[in-house]
Coordinates of C-alpha atoms in Angstrom, one line a residue:
Chain A
X1 CA 17.2 37.7 15.6
X2 CA 14.0 37.7 14.3
X3 CA 10.6 36.2 15.8
X4 CA 11.1 33.0 13.6
X5 CA 14.3 31.9 15.1
X6 CA 13.4 32.7 18.4
X7 CA 10.4 30.2 18.1
X8 CA 12.6 27.8 16.8
X9 CA 15.3 28.5 19.4
X10 CA 12.6 28.1 22.1
X11 CA 10.8 25.1 20.3
X12 CA 14.2 23.2 20.4
X13 CA 15.0 23.9 23.6
X14 CA 11.9 22.3 24.8
X15 CA 12.4 19.4 22.5
X16 CA 15.5 19.1 24.4
X17 CA 14.4 19.1 27.9
X18 CA 11.7 16.9 27.3
X19 CA 13.6 13.9 29.1
X20 CA 13.9 16.4 32.4
X21 CA 10.3 17.5 32.0
X22 CA 8.5 14.2 31.8
X23 CA 11.0 12.0 33.7
X24 CA 8.5 8.7 32.9
X25 CA 10.7 6.7 30.7
X26 CA 7.2 5.7 29.0
X27 CA 6.7 9.2 27.9
X28 CA 10.8 9.5 27.3
X29 CA 10.2 6.4 24.9
X30 CA 7.0 7.5 23.3
X31 CA 8.4 10.9 22.5
X32 CA 11.6 8.8 20.9
X33 CA 9.3 7.0 18.6
X34 CA 7.3 10.4 17.8
X35 CA 10.4 11.4 16.5
X36 CA 11.4 8.3 14.4
X37 CA 7.7 8.0 12.7
X38 CA 7.9 12.0 12.1
X39 CA 11.0 11.4 10.3
X40 CA 9.3 9.0 8.2
X41 CA 6.3 11.1 7.9
X42 CA 8.8 14.1 6.6
X43 CA 10.7 12.2 3.9
X44 CA 7.2 10.7 2.8
X45 CA 6.2 14.1 2.0
X46 CA 8.6 15.4 0.2
X47 CA 7.3 12.6 -2.3
X48 CA 3.9 13.5 -1.7
X49 CA 3.1 16.9 -0.7
X50 CA 6.1 18.9 -2.2
X51 CA 6.4 16.2 -5.5
X52 CA 2.6 15.0 -5.7
X53 CA 3.5 11.4 -5.9
X54 CA 1.5 9.3 -3.3
X55 CA 3.8 6.4 -2.7
X56 CA 2.3 3.5 -0.2
X57 CA 5.4 1.7 0.0
X58 CA 7.7 3.8 2.1
X59 CA 7.8 1.6 4.6
X60 CA 10.0 -0.8 2.8
X61 CA 12.9 1.7 3.6
X62 CA 12.4 0.9 7.3
X63 CA 12.5 -2.7 6.5
X64 CA 15.5 -2.5 4.1
X65 CA 17.6 -0.5 6.2
X66 CA 16.5 -2.8 9.7
X67 CA 17.2 -6.1 7.9
X68 CA 20.6 -5.2 6.5
X69 CA 21.4 -3.5 9.8
X70 CA 20.7 -6.2 11.8
X71 CA 22.1 -9.1 9.0
X72 CA 25.3 -6.8 9.2
X73 CA 25.9 -6.5 12.6
X74 CA 25.6 -10.2 13.0
X75 CA 28.1 -10.9 10.0
X76 CA 30.5 -9.3 12.6
X77 CA 31.0 -5.7 11.0
X78 CA 31.1 -2.8 13.7
X79 CA 28.4 -0.5 13.8
X80 CA 29.4 2.4 11.9
X81 CA 30.3 0.6 9.0
X82 CA 27.0 -1.4 9.1
X83 CA 25.2 1.9 9.4
X84 CA 26.6 3.4 6.7
X85 CA 26.3 0.4 4.1
X86 CA 22.8 -0.2 5.4
X87 CA 21.3 2.9 4.5
X88 CA 23.6 3.0 1.2
X89 CA 22.0 -0.2 0.3
X90 CA 18.6 0.6 1.2
X91 CA 19.3 4.1 -0.6
X92 CA 20.1 2.2 -3.8
X93 CA 17.3 -0.1 -3.2
X94 CA 14.9 3.9 -3.4
X95 CA 16.9 4.4 -6.5
X96 CA 16.1 1.4 -8.4
X97 CA 12.2 1.9 -7.4
X98 CA 12.4 5.4 -8.3
X99 CA 13.2 3.9 -11.8
X100 CA 10.7 1.5 -11.8
X101 CA 7.9 3.7 -10.1
X102 CA 8.3 6.9 -12.4
X103 CA 7.4 4.9 -15.6
X104 CA 4.3 5.8 -14.1
X105 CA 2.4 9.2 -12.8
X106 CA -0.1 9.8 -10.9
X107 CA -2.1 6.2 -10.1
X108 CA 0.2 4.2 -11.9
X109 CA 2.8 5.3 -9.7
X110 CA 1.0 4.5 -6.5
X111 CA 0.0 1.1 -7.1
X112 CA 3.6 0.3 -8.3
X113 CA 5.4 1.0 -5.1
X114 CA 2.2 -0.5 -3.3
X115 CA 3.8 -3.9 -5.3
X116 CA 7.1 -2.8 -4.4
X117 CA 6.8 -2.3 -0.9
X118 CA 4.4 -5.7 -0.8
X119 CA 7.2 -7.2 -2.4
X120 CA 9.6 -6.2 0.2
X121 CA 7.1 -7.6 2.8
X122 CA 7.1 -10.8 1.3
X123 CA 10.4 -11.3 1.3
X124 CA 10.8 -10.5 4.8
X125 CA 7.7 -12.8 5.4
X126 CA 8.9 -15.6 3.2
X127 CA 12.8 -15.8 3.0
X128 CA 12.9 -17.6 6.6
X129 CA 16.7 -18.4 6.3
X130 CA 17.3 -14.8 5.6
X131 CA 15.1 -12.7 7.4
X132 CA 14.1 -15.1 10.2
X133 CA 10.6 -14.8 8.4
X134 CA 7.3 -14.0 10.7
X135 CA 9.7 -14.2 14.0
X136 CA 11.8 -11.3 12.8
X137 CA 15.1 -11.0 13.8
X138 CA 17.1 -9.1 16.7
X139 CA 19.4 -6.5 16.8
X140 CA 22.2 -7.4 19.8
X141 CA 22.5 -3.9 21.0
X142 CA 22.4 -0.4 20.3
X143 CA 25.3 1.3 18.9
X144 CA 27.6 3.6 21.3
X145 CA 28.1 6.8 18.9
X146 CA 31.4 8.8 20.0
X147 CA 31.5 6.6 23.2
X148 CA 28.3 8.1 24.7
X149 CA 25.6 5.0 26.0
X150 CA 22.3 5.5 24.5
X151 CA 20.8 2.7 26.1
X152 CA 18.5 5.0 28.9
X153 CA 15.4 6.2 27.4
X154 CA 16.7 9.7 27.7
X155 CA 19.9 9.2 26.1
X156 CA 18.2 7.5 23.4
X157 CA 15.9 10.5 23.0
X158 CA 18.4 13.0 22.4
X159 CA 20.4 10.9 20.2
X160 CA 17.4 10.6 18.0
X161 CA 16.5 14.5 18.7
X162 CA 19.8 15.0 17.7
X163 CA 19.5 12.8 14.2
X164 CA 15.9 14.0 13.7
X165 CA 17.3 17.7 14.0
X166 CA 19.4 17.7 11.2
X167 CA 17.2 15.8 9.3
X168 CA 14.5 18.3 9.7
X169 CA 17.2 20.8 8.9
X170 CA 18.1 19.3 5.6
X171 CA 14.6 18.9 4.6
X172 CA 13.7 22.2 5.2
X173 CA 17.1 23.6 3.2
X174 CA 15.8 21.5 0.3
X175 CA 12.4 22.4 0.3
X176 CA 13.4 26.3 0.4
X177 CA 16.3 26.0 -2.2
X178 CA 15.9 26.0 -6.2
X179 CA 15.4 22.4 -6.4
X180 CA 12.3 22.4 -3.9
X181 CA 11.0 24.9 -5.8
X182 CA 11.7 23.1 -9.3
X183 CA 10.0 20.0 -7.3
X184 CA 6.8 22.1 -6.1
X185 CA 6.6 23.3 -10.4
X186 CA 7.0 19.3 -11.2
X187 CA 3.9 18.6 -9.0
X188 CA 2.2 21.5 -10.3
X189 CA 2.6 22.0 -14.2
X190 CA 5.1 19.1 -15.1
X191 CA 4.6 20.5 -18.8
X192 CA 5.5 24.1 -18.5
X193 CA 8.7 22.6 -16.2
X194 CA 9.9 20.5 -19.1
X195 CA 9.1 23.5 -21.6
X196 CA 11.1 25.9 -19.3
X197 CA 14.3 23.4 -19.5
X198 CA 13.7 21.3 -16.3
X199 CA 14.4 17.5 -16.4
X200 CA 11.3 16.9 -14.6
X201 CA 11.6 12.8 -14.4
X202 CA 15.4 13.6 -12.6
X203 CA 13.8 16.1 -10.4
X204 CA 11.1 13.5 -9.7
X205 CA 13.8 10.7 -9.4
X206 CA 16.2 12.5 -7.1
X207 CA 13.4 13.0 -4.9
X208 CA 12.6 9.5 -4.8
X209 CA 15.9 8.7 -4.0
X210 CA 16.5 11.5 -1.5
X211 CA 12.9 10.5 0.1
X212 CA 14.6 7.2 0.5
X213 CA 17.3 8.2 2.0
X214 CA 15.8 10.0 5.0
X215 CA 13.4 7.0 5.2
X216 CA 16.3 4.7 5.7
X217 CA 17.8 7.1 8.1
X218 CA 14.6 6.5 10.0
X219 CA 14.9 2.8 9.4
X220 CA 18.1 2.9 11.3
X221 CA 16.7 5.2 14.2
X222 CA 13.6 2.6 14.2
X223 CA 15.8 -0.7 14.5
X224 CA 18.3 1.0 17.0
X225 CA 14.8 2.0 19.1
X226 CA 13.5 -1.5 18.6
X227 CA 16.3 -4.0 18.1
X228 CA 14.0 -5.8 16.5
X229 CA 12.4 -6.1 12.9
X230 CA 9.6 -8.6 11.7
X231 CA 7.6 -8.5 8.7
X232 CA 4.7 -6.6 10.7
X233 CA 6.7 -3.4 11.0
X234 CA 7.3 -2.8 7.2
X235 CA 3.5 -4.2 6.0
X236 CA 0.9 -2.0 4.2
X237 CA -0.6 -0.4 7.3
X238 CA 3.1 1.1 8.4
X239 CA 3.1 2.6 4.9
X240 CA -0.4 3.9 5.3
X241 CA 0.1 5.0 8.8
X242 CA 2.9 7.5 7.5
X243 CA 0.8 8.8 4.8
X244 CA -1.8 9.3 6.9
X245 CA 0.8 11.1 9.3
X246 CA 1.4 13.6 6.6
X247 CA -2.0 14.1 5.2
X248 CA -3.6 14.3 8.9
X249 CA -1.2 17.2 9.4
X250 CA -1.0 18.6 6.0
X251 CA 1.0 17.4 3.4
X252 CA 2.0 20.8 1.9
X253 CA 3.4 22.3 4.9
X254 CA 7.0 21.0 6.5
X255 CA 5.4 21.0 10.0
X256 CA 2.0 19.0 8.8
X257 CA 4.3 15.8 9.2
X258 CA 5.5 16.5 12.2
X259 CA 1.8 17.4 13.5
X260 CA 0.3 14.5 12.0
X261 CA 3.2 12.0 13.7
X262 CA 2.4 13.6 16.9
X263 CA -1.6 12.9 16.9
X264 CA -1.4 9.2 15.3
X265 CA 1.5 7.8 17.3
X266 CA -0.4 9.4 20.7
X267 CA -3.5 7.9 19.6
X268 CA -2.2 4.9 18.7
X269 CA -0.2 4.4 22.2
X270 CA -3.1 5.2 24.2
X271 CA -5.5 3.3 22.2
X272 CA -3.7 -0.2 21.8
X273 CA -3.5 0.1 25.7
X274 CA -7.4 -0.1 26.2
X275 CA -8.3 -2.4 22.8
X276 CA -6.1 -4.7 20.9
X277 CA -6.7 -3.7 17.3
X278 CA -6.0 -0.1 16.3
X279 CA -6.7 -0.9 12.4
X280 CA -9.9 0.0 12.9
X281 CA -9.8 3.4 14.0
X282 CA -6.5 4.2 11.7
X283 CA -9.2 3.1 8.6
X284 CA -11.9 5.6 10.5
X285 CA -9.4 8.3 10.8
X286 CA -8.2 7.5 7.1
X287 CA -11.6 7.9 5.7
X288 CA -12.7 10.7 8.0
X289 CA -9.7 13.1 7.1
X290 CA -9.8 12.2 3.9
X291 CA -13.4 13.2 3.3
X292 CA -13.5 16.4 5.5
X293 CA -10.4 17.7 6.2
X294 CA -8.4 16.8 2.7
X295 CA -5.7 19.7 3.7
X296 CA -4.8 18.7 6.7
X297 CA -4.3 20.4 10.2
X298 CA -1.9 22.8 9.8
X299 CA -3.2 24.5 6.9
X300 CA -6.5 24.4 8.3
X301 CA -5.4 26.0 11.5
X302 CA -3.7 28.6 9.5
X303 CA -6.5 29.5 7.5
X304 CA -9.1 29.9 10.8
X305 CA -5.7 31.7 12.2
X306 CA -5.4 34.3 9.5
X307 CA -9.6 34.6 8.9
X308 CA -10.0 35.5 12.8
X309 CA -7.1 38.1 12.2
X310 CA -8.3 39.9 9.3
X311 CA -11.8 39.7 10.6
X312 CA -13.3 39.7 6.7
X313 CA -15.6 37.9 5.0
X314 CA -13.1 37.2 2.0
X315 CA -12.2 33.5 2.0
X316 CA -8.5 33.4 3.2
X317 CA -6.1 32.6 0.5
X318 CA -6.1 29.5 -0.7
X319 CA -2.8 27.5 0.2
X320 CA -1.6 25.2 -2.3
X321 CA -4.7 22.7 -3.0
X322 CA -3.8 19.0 -2.8
X323 CA -2.0 18.1 -5.6
X324 CA -3.8 16.8 -8.3
X325 CA -2.2 13.8 -10.3
X326 CA -1.1 14.3 -13.6
X327 CA -3.3 12.8 -16.1
Chain B
X1 CA 7.5 -38.7 -9.8
X2 CA 9.2 -35.8 -11.6
X3 CA 5.9 -36.1 -14.6
X4 CA 3.5 -35.8 -11.5
X5 CA 5.0 -32.5 -10.2
X6 CA 5.0 -30.7 -13.2
X7 CA 1.6 -31.7 -14.0
X8 CA 0.0 -31.0 -10.7
X9 CA 2.3 -28.1 -10.8
X10 CA 0.5 -26.9 -13.8
X11 CA -3.0 -27.6 -13.1
X12 CA -2.9 -25.7 -9.7
X13 CA -1.2 -23.0 -11.5
X14 CA -4.1 -23.0 -14.3
X15 CA -6.8 -23.2 -11.2
X16 CA -5.2 -20.4 -9.3
X17 CA -4.6 -18.4 -12.2
X18 CA -8.4 -18.7 -12.7
X19 CA -8.9 -17.6 -9.2
X20 CA -6.7 -14.3 -9.7
X21 CA -8.8 -13.9 -13.3
X22 CA -12.1 -13.6 -11.1
X23 CA -10.5 -11.3 -8.3
X24 CA -8.6 -9.1 -11.1
X25 CA -10.9 -8.9 -13.5
X26 CA -13.9 -6.8 -11.9
X27 CA -10.3 -5.0 -10.4
X28 CA -9.3 -4.1 -14.0
X29 CA -12.9 -2.8 -15.3
X30 CA -13.1 -0.7 -12.4
X31 CA -9.7 0.6 -12.7
X32 CA -10.1 1.6 -16.5
X33 CA -13.4 3.2 -16.1
X34 CA -13.4 4.7 -12.9
X35 CA -9.6 5.6 -13.1
X36 CA -9.1 4.2 -9.6
X37 CA -7.6 1.1 -8.2
X38 CA -10.0 0.1 -5.8
X39 CA -7.4 -0.8 -2.8
X40 CA -10.3 -2.3 -0.9
X41 CA -10.5 -5.6 -3.5
X42 CA -8.3 -7.6 -1.4
X43 CA -10.4 -7.2 1.1
X44 CA -13.2 -7.8 -0.9
X45 CA -12.1 -11.2 -1.7
X46 CA -11.4 -12.3 1.7
X47 CA -14.6 -11.2 2.8
X48 CA -16.1 -13.1 0.4
X49 CA -14.0 -16.2 1.4
X50 CA -14.9 -15.8 5.3
X51 CA -19.1 -15.3 3.7
X52 CA -18.7 -18.7 2.0
X53 CA -16.9 -20.2 4.7
X54 CA -19.6 -19.1 7.2
X55 CA -22.2 -20.4 4.9
X56 CA -20.6 -23.9 4.2
X57 CA -20.2 -23.9 7.8
X58 CA -24.0 -23.9 8.5
X59 CA -24.6 -26.7 6.4
X60 CA -25.5 -24.5 3.3
X61 CA -25.1 -25.7 -0.2
X62 CA -21.4 -24.8 -1.8
X63 CA -22.9 -22.8 -5.0
X64 CA -25.3 -20.8 -1.8
X65 CA -22.0 -19.9 -0.4
X66 CA -20.6 -18.3 -3.3
X67 CA -24.0 -16.6 -4.1
X68 CA -24.2 -15.4 -0.6
X69 CA -20.8 -14.4 -0.6
X70 CA -21.3 -12.3 -4.2
X71 CA -24.7 -10.8 -2.6
X72 CA -22.7 -9.5 0.6
X73 CA -19.9 -8.5 -0.8
X74 CA -21.6 -6.5 -3.4
X75 CA -23.6 -5.0 -1.2
X76 CA -20.7 -3.8 0.6
X77 CA -19.2 -2.5 -2.7
X78 CA -22.6 -0.7 -3.2
X79 CA -22.1 0.9 -0.2
X80 CA -18.9 2.0 -0.5
X81 CA -19.2 3.6 -3.9
X82 CA -22.3 5.1 -3.6
X83 CA -21.6 6.7 0.2
X84 CA -17.8 6.8 0.2
X85 CA -16.5 7.5 -3.2
X86 CA -19.1 9.3 -4.9
X87 CA -19.0 12.3 -2.8
X88 CA -14.7 12.3 -3.4
X89 CA -15.6 12.5 -7.1
X90 CA -13.0 14.0 -9.3
X91 CA -10.4 13.6 -6.0
X92 CA -8.7 10.4 -7.1
X93 CA -6.2 10.7 -4.8
X94 CA -8.3 10.8 -2.1
X95 CA -10.9 8.0 -3.8
X96 CA -7.6 5.4 -3.6
X97 CA -6.7 6.5 -0.2
X98 CA -10.6 6.2 0.9
X99 CA -10.7 2.8 -0.3
X100 CA -7.2 1.6 1.7
X101 CA -8.8 3.0 4.8
X102 CA -12.2 1.0 4.0
X103 CA -9.8 -2.5 3.9
X104 CA -8.0 -1.8 7.2
X105 CA -11.7 -1.5 8.4
X106 CA -12.5 -4.5 6.2
X107 CA -9.8 -6.7 7.6
X108 CA -10.1 -6.2 11.4
X109 CA -13.9 -6.5 11.2
X110 CA -13.1 -10.4 10.0
X111 CA -10.5 -10.6 12.6
X112 CA -13.3 -9.4 15.5
X113 CA -16.1 -11.9 13.8
X114 CA -14.1 -14.8 12.5
X115 CA -10.9 -14.6 14.9
X116 CA -7.4 -15.1 13.8
X117 CA -7.3 -18.3 13.4
X118 CA -7.8 -19.8 9.7
X119 CA -11.3 -21.1 8.4
X120 CA -10.7 -24.2 6.4
X121 CA -13.6 -24.5 3.7
X122 CA -14.2 -28.5 2.3
X123 CA -14.8 -28.7 -1.0
X124 CA -18.1 -30.1 -2.0
X125 CA -18.6 -33.6 -1.9
X126 CA -18.9 -34.7 -5.0
X127 CA -15.9 -32.6 -5.8
X128 CA -13.8 -34.2 -3.1
X129 CA -12.6 -37.6 -4.9
X130 CA -9.8 -37.0 -7.2
X131 CA -10.4 -37.7 -10.9
X132 CA -8.0 -40.3 -12.2
X133 CA -7.0 -39.6 -15.8
X134 CA -4.5 -42.0 -17.5
X135 CA -3.1 -43.1 -14.3
X136 CA -3.0 -39.4 -13.2
X137 CA -4.8 -37.9 -9.8
X138 CA -6.2 -34.7 -10.0
X139 CA -8.1 -32.6 -7.7
X140 CA -11.2 -32.1 -9.0
X141 CA -12.4 -29.1 -7.3
X142 CA -9.5 -27.3 -9.1
X143 CA -10.6 -28.4 -12.4
X144 CA -13.7 -27.0 -11.5
X145 CA -12.1 -23.6 -10.5
X146 CA -10.9 -23.9 -13.9
X147 CA -14.2 -24.2 -15.5
X148 CA -15.9 -21.8 -13.2
X149 CA -12.9 -19.2 -14.9
X150 CA -13.7 -19.7 -18.2
X151 CA -17.5 -19.7 -17.8
X152 CA -16.7 -16.3 -16.1
X153 CA -14.3 -15.5 -19.1
X154 CA -16.5 -16.0 -21.8
X155 CA -20.0 -14.6 -19.9
X156 CA -17.3 -11.4 -19.3
X157 CA -16.2 -11.6 -23.1
X158 CA -20.0 -11.6 -24.4
X159 CA -21.1 -8.8 -21.7
X160 CA -18.1 -6.2 -22.9
X161 CA -18.7 -7.2 -26.5
X162 CA -21.8 -8.0 -27.4
X163 CA -24.0 -6.4 -25.2
X164 CA -25.3 -2.5 -24.8
X165 CA -23.9 -2.2 -21.5
X166 CA -20.6 -3.3 -22.7
X167 CA -20.3 -1.0 -25.2
X168 CA -21.2 1.8 -22.9
X169 CA -18.6 0.4 -20.3
X170 CA -15.9 0.2 -23.4
X171 CA -16.8 3.7 -24.3
X172 CA -16.2 4.9 -20.6
X173 CA -12.8 3.3 -20.7
X174 CA -11.5 4.9 -24.0
X175 CA -13.1 8.3 -23.6
X176 CA -15.1 9.4 -20.6
X177 CA -15.8 13.0 -21.7
X178 CA -17.3 11.7 -25.3
X179 CA -19.2 9.0 -23.2
X180 CA -20.7 11.5 -21.3
X181 CA -21.2 13.9 -24.2
X182 CA -23.1 11.4 -26.2
X183 CA -25.4 10.7 -23.2
X184 CA -24.1 7.8 -21.4
X185 CA -24.5 7.6 -18.1
X186 CA -21.6 7.4 -16.7
X187 CA -21.9 7.6 -13.3
X188 CA -24.8 5.0 -13.2
X189 CA -21.7 2.9 -15.2
X190 CA -19.7 3.5 -12.4
X191 CA -21.8 1.9 -9.6
X192 CA -22.8 -0.8 -12.1
X193 CA -19.2 -1.5 -12.5
X194 CA -18.0 -1.4 -9.0
X195 CA -20.8 -3.7 -8.1
X196 CA -19.6 -6.2 -10.7
X197 CA -16.3 -5.9 -9.7
X198 CA -17.2 -6.5 -5.8
X199 CA -19.7 -9.4 -6.8
X200 CA -16.8 -11.2 -8.8
X201 CA -14.5 -10.7 -5.7
X202 CA -16.9 -12.2 -3.0
X203 CA -17.5 -15.2 -5.5
X204 CA -14.2 -15.2 -5.7
X205 CA -13.1 -15.7 -2.6
X206 CA -16.1 -18.0 -2.0
X207 CA -14.5 -20.4 -4.5
X208 CA -11.1 -19.8 -3.3
X209 CA -11.7 -21.0 0.2
X210 CA -11.4 -24.6 -0.3
X211 CA -8.1 -24.2 -1.9
X212 CA -6.8 -20.9 -0.1
X213 CA -8.6 -21.1 3.0
X214 CA -9.8 -18.0 5.2
X215 CA -7.5 -16.6 7.3
X216 CA -6.0 -13.1 8.1
X217 CA -4.2 -11.5 5.9
X218 CA -5.5 -13.2 2.9
X219 CA -6.6 -9.5 1.9
X220 CA -2.9 -8.5 1.8
X221 CA -1.6 -11.4 0.0
X222 CA -4.0 -11.5 -2.6
X223 CA -4.2 -7.5 -3.1
X224 CA -0.8 -7.2 -4.6
X225 CA -1.5 -10.3 -7.3
X226 CA -4.4 -8.1 -8.6
X227 CA -2.7 -5.2 -8.7
X228 CA 0.5 -6.7 -10.9
X229 CA -2.0 -8.5 -12.6
X230 CA -3.6 -5.1 -14.1
X231 CA 0.0 -3.7 -14.4
X232 CA 0.9 -6.3 -16.4
X233 CA -2.2 -6.5 -18.5
X234 CA -3.2 -3.3 -18.3
X235 CA -6.3 -1.4 -16.7
X236 CA -9.6 -1.9 -18.3
X237 CA -8.4 -4.5 -20.8
X238 CA -10.5 -7.8 -20.2
X239 CA -7.9 -9.8 -22.3
X240 CA -5.0 -8.1 -20.5
X241 CA -6.8 -9.5 -16.5
X242 CA -7.3 -12.6 -18.8
X243 CA -3.5 -13.4 -19.9
X244 CA -1.8 -11.5 -17.0
X245 CA -3.7 -13.5 -14.3
X246 CA -2.1 -16.9 -15.7
X247 CA 1.2 -15.8 -16.1
X248 CA 0.8 -14.5 -12.4
X249 CA -1.0 -17.8 -11.8
X250 CA 1.8 -19.6 -13.2
X251 CA 5.2 -17.9 -12.0
X252 CA 3.3 -17.7 -8.5
X253 CA 3.0 -21.5 -7.9
X254 CA 6.1 -22.3 -9.4
X255 CA 7.8 -19.8 -7.7
X256 CA 6.3 -20.9 -4.3
X257 CA 6.9 -24.5 -5.3
X258 CA 10.7 -24.5 -6.7
X259 CA 12.1 -21.3 -4.6
X260 CA 9.9 -20.8 -2.0
X261 CA 11.4 -17.8 -0.6
X262 CA 11.9 -15.9 -3.1
X263 CA 8.1 -16.5 -4.4
X264 CA 7.2 -12.9 -4.6
X265 CA 10.3 -11.6 -5.9
X266 CA 10.1 -14.0 -9.0
X267 CA 6.8 -12.0 -9.5
X268 CA 8.5 -9.0 -9.6
X269 CA 10.6 -9.8 -13.0
X270 CA 7.7 -10.0 -15.0
X271 CA 6.2 -6.4 -13.5
X272 CA 9.8 -5.0 -14.1
X273 CA 10.2 -6.0 -17.5
X274 CA 6.5 -4.9 -18.4
X275 CA 7.2 -1.7 -16.7
X276 CA 10.4 -1.2 -18.4
X277 CA 9.6 -1.8 -21.6
X278 CA 5.3 -1.6 -22.1
X279 CA 4.6 0.8 -19.0
X280 CA 0.8 0.6 -20.3
X281 CA 0.5 -3.4 -19.5
X282 CA 1.1 -5.7 -22.4
X283 CA -3.0 -4.7 -23.4
X284 CA -3.6 -1.4 -22.2
X285 CA -4.4 1.7 -24.4
X286 CA -1.7 4.4 -24.0
X287 CA -3.7 7.3 -21.9
X288 CA -4.7 10.1 -23.2

């Protein structure tokens, strides 16, 4: 076993032990929330960090999965069928959104995803008969996977952790696969990639679909955690928060979005106990991070660590720069 | 009765389209020139609506309210461009995200200052009485908004097509490198166009007050509409913004009147068609 796998094992054990270390339900629930948002940010980061595509509509998948889960359960389907159908539905919407958004690149992509996300929000908000409008909808109960009750805070945390770990492993494998390398290639040199015979559009579209799939999975966890869905959960702020998590942590790294999710979720929870409004702070963090820390914390710290270790004047090797949208 | 419905809805659509034109023309020009969509534009509109409502509340004249809204939002716009966007020059992605962050700040400050209750803005007294033409009662104020939008459209047309400034802006939209090369102060143009967009958005907010009211979330309602106008019309095209505004105005208004649940979805259709068949928008130029 090398050092890295030992570190992973220690990290996994520590994560699994969280409910026994902190016994307070509030904090265990906070940890579950962090995992849910971390998965959302991770899935978004496949587009943002690895694909160089800035999506501002990612919360749509939270909403598509959440609403379809509730509606299917209310229609009398069992939880397993519901979960599968709603994820399939949400991912299929993602496939369609991807076709539309990839008609443009760079800023055009951003605008189309924003408009699509706002349309999903608008339907959730306006289609009163279907979605309950502003009042939202309630899921009657959490599922009972394999006969295990996940209603208690620590059981739910472990459920979330298992799903998260599977997702993280899959995403990690994907970024290390030839496909992941090709994806980074389309981000940095789309023309060369297509000259080399790669189908740039297909790579980007598949990434969009995969990102919407994992976004939908986090939506499933979200709805199981909250048992409630309202348009506020899928507003532009939510998409922007997920984006901020990825950028704050460092979009070009795998761990960046997780770090970002930990920080943002904790800050949000701490702040909202003192003041009612989180948006001013969200906006300020956004502006400050983008102006002064464009590469995010993880690459920043890594750079610092390298320069401490080498003690040389020469600047640390540039980590992959924040991708620039194709002209 | 049925006739009445169609005529009134048509007028509503045209006046809403006019408002959208005031909102999105500046947005489109700034987008075409600076290559960034200003995601704070919806927040500018809302800020303008609140400024206007406040001036009217304190007994100010309606035109004064529109002026104050334009100037006030213009100052915010200049500050945003000079102190926040300028240091990020070259980082398009960062600039866009910063404008989004700013829009959250503006929206929350509005909520703090003007509270969560909607501010209704009365139309100016002279325009409250409906205009009777051939037995139909037309809301006078909405007609006035249409006239204002048309005047603004003509003025912008002359600015863009007949003045030196307009020629420089068009040159910048078409080919920024060349424009710089022949000595056009492009970075100054950025400020001018951004200011123009902010002033127009602020004034549009004030004019929109009597129709839409000023309420929290107005920004999030308007921004997607402006985005869709620009996706439809093409960035940097005044004609595109004009046509796109009225298309969206009609679809949105009739959508809300006829299928209230699906109003947003109906907007989605023309966007989809344009994206599939003309990704540059109806009047946009292909990216170089």
